[in-house]
GROMACS .gro file of C-alpha atoms in nm:
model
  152
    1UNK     CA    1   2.600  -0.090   3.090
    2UNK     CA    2   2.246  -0.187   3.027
    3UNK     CA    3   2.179   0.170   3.007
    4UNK     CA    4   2.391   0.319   2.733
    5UNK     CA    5   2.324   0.001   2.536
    6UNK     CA    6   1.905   0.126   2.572
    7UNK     CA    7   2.035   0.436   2.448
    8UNK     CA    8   2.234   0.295   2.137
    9UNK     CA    9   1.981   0.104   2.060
   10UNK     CA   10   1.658   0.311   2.116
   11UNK     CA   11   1.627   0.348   1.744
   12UNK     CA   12   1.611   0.018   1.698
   13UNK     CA   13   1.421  -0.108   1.949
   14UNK     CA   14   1.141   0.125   1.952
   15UNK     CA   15   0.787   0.049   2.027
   16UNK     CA   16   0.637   0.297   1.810
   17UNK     CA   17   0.402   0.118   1.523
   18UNK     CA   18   0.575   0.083   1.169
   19UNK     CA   19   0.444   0.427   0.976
   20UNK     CA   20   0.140   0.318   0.745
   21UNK     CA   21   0.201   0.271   0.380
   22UNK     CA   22   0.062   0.645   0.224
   23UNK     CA   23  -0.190   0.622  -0.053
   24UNK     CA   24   0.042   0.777  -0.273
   25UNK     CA   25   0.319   0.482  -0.194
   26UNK     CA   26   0.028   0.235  -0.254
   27UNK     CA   27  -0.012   0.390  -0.574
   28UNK     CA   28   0.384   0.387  -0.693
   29UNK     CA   29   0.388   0.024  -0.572
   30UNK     CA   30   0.055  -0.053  -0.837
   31UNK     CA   31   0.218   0.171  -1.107
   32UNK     CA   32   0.538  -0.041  -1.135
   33UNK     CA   33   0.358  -0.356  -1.105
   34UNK     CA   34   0.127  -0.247  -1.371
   35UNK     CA   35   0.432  -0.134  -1.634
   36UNK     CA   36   0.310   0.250  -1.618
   37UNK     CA   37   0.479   0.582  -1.481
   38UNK     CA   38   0.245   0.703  -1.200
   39UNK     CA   39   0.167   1.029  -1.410
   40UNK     CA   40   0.029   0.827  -1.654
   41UNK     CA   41  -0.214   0.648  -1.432
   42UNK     CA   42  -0.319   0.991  -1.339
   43UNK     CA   43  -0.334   1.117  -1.654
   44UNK     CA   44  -0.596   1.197  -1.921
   45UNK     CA   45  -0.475   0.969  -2.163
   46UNK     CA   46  -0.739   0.690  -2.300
   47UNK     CA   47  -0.530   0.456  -2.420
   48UNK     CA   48  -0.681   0.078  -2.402
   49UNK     CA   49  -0.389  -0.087  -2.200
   50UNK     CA   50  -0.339   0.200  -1.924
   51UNK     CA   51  -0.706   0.289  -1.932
   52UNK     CA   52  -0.768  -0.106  -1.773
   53UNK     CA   53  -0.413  -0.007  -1.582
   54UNK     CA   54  -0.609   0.274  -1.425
   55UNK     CA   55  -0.893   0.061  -1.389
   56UNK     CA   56  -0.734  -0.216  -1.187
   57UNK     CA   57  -0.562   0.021  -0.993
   58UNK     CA   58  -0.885   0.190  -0.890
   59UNK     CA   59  -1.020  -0.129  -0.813
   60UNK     CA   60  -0.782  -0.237  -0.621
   61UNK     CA   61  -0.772   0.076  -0.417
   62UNK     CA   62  -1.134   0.014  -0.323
   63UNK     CA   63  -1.104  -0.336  -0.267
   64UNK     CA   64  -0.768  -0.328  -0.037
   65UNK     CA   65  -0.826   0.028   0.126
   66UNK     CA   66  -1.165   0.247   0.329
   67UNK     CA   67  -1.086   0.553   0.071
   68UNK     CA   68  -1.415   0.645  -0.052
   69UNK     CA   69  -1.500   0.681  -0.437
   70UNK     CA   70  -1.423   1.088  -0.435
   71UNK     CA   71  -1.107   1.020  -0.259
   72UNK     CA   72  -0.966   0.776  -0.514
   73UNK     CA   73  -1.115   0.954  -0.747
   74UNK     CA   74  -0.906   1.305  -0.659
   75UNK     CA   75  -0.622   1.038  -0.617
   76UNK     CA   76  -0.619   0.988  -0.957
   77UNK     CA   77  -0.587   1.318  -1.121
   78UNK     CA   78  -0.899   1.474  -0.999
   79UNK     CA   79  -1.141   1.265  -1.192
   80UNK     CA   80  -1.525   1.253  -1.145
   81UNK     CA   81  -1.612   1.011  -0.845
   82UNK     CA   82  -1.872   0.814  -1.144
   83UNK     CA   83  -1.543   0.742  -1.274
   84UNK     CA   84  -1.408   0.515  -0.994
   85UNK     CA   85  -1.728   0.365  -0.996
   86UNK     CA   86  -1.743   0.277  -1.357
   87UNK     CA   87  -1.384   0.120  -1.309
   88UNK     CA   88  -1.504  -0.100  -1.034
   89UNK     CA   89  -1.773  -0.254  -1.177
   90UNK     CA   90  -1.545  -0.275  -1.514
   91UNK     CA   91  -1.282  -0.481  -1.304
   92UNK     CA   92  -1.540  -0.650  -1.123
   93UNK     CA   93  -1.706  -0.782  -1.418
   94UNK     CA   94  -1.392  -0.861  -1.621
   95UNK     CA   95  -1.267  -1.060  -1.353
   96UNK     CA   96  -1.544  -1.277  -1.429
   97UNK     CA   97  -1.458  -1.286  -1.775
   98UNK     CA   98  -1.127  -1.284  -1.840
   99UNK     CA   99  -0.849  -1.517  -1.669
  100UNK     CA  100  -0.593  -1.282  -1.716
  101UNK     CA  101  -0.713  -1.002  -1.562
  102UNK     CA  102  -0.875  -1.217  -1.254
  103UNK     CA  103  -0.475  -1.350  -1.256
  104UNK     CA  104  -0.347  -1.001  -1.276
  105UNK     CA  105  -0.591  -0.812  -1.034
  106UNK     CA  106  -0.523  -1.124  -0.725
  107UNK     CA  107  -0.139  -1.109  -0.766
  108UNK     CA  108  -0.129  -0.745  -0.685
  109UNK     CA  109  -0.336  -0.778  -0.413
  110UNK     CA  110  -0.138  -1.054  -0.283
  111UNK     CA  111   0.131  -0.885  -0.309
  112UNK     CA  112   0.000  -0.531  -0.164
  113UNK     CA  113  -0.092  -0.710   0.122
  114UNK     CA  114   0.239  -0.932   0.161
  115UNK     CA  115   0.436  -0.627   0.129
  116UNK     CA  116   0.204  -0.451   0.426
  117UNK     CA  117   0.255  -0.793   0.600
  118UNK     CA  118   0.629  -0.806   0.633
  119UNK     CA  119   0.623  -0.474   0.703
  120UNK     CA  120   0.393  -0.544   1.026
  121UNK     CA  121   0.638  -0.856   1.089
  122UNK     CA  122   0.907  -0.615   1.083
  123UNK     CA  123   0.813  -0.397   1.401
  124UNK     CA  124   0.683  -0.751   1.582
  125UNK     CA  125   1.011  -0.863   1.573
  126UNK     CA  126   1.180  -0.555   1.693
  127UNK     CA  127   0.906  -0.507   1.939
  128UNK     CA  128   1.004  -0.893   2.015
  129UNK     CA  129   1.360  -0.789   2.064
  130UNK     CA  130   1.297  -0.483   2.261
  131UNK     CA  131   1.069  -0.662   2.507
  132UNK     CA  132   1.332  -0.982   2.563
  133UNK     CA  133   1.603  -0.707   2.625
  134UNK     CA  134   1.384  -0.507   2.904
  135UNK     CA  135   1.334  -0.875   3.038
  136UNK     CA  136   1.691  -0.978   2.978
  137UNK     CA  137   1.737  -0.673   3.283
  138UNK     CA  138   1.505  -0.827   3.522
  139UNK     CA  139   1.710  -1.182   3.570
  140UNK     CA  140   1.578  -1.468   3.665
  141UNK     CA  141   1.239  -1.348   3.663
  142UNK     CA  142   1.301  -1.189   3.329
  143UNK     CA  143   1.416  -1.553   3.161
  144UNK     CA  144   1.057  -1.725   3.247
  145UNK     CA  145   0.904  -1.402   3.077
  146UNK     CA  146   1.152  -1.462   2.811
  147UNK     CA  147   1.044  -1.828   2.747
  148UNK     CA  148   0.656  -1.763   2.717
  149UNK     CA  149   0.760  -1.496   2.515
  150UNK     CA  150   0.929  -1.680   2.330
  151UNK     CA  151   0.637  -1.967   2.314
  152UNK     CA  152   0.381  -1.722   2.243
   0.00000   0.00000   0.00000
């Protein structure tokens, strides 16, 4: 019956928005793409190539997200809020500069906001599915609904 199947099937068909990426997911997601263990992005260390890791991923955070400079700031370890502003401009200024790092800094954002862009595709197309089935119910009526739907 059309109502057990709802019931099977509430999981998958619910309505309820796809749960936000977390800043600290955002953060694991940079820290593989940049080659360094998330500890060591929050870390002390001052190392040229994850110092300009750290960097970019500050950047990035300020660029993609509304956290504030003290939030990404206590993101990362704690550090002074100055800090996160010194890494912006850094970034910002390098990108003008140097190829590689414009290159490096775009493809993560790219690909931070693909990844947050299938994952909003995701619950549209169950949403999708879960609104054809309730019109699916209604008949006749329910296939025109289906069809702009559908066109939509």
């Amino acid at each position: 019956t059309v109502g057990m199947a709802e019931k099977l099937l509430h999981d998958l068909l619910s309505e309820r928005k796809p749960k936000a990426r977390t800043d600290e997911e955002m953060l694991a997601e940079m820290a593989e793409y940049l080659g360094f263990p998330v500890d060591q992005l929050r870390g002390k260390s001052r190392q040229r190539p994850l110092v300009t890791a750290r960097q970019i991923a500050m950047f990035v955070f300020r660029d993609t997200t509304d956290l504030s400079y003290p939030a990404i700031a206590r993101l990362f370890g704690g550090r002074d809020h100055t800090t996160v502003i010194h890494a912006v401009d850094k970034i910002q200024r390098l990108m003008k500069e140097r190829k590689q790092i414009y290159d490096q800094v775009t493809d993560l954002v790219q690909r931070l906001k693909k990844a947050c862009l299938l994952l909003y595709l995701q619950y549209m197309i169950t949403l999708y599915h879960y609104r054809a089935f309730e019109i699916r119910k209604k008949g006749v009526y329910g296939a025109v609904c289906l069809q702009r739907l559908i066109t939509f």
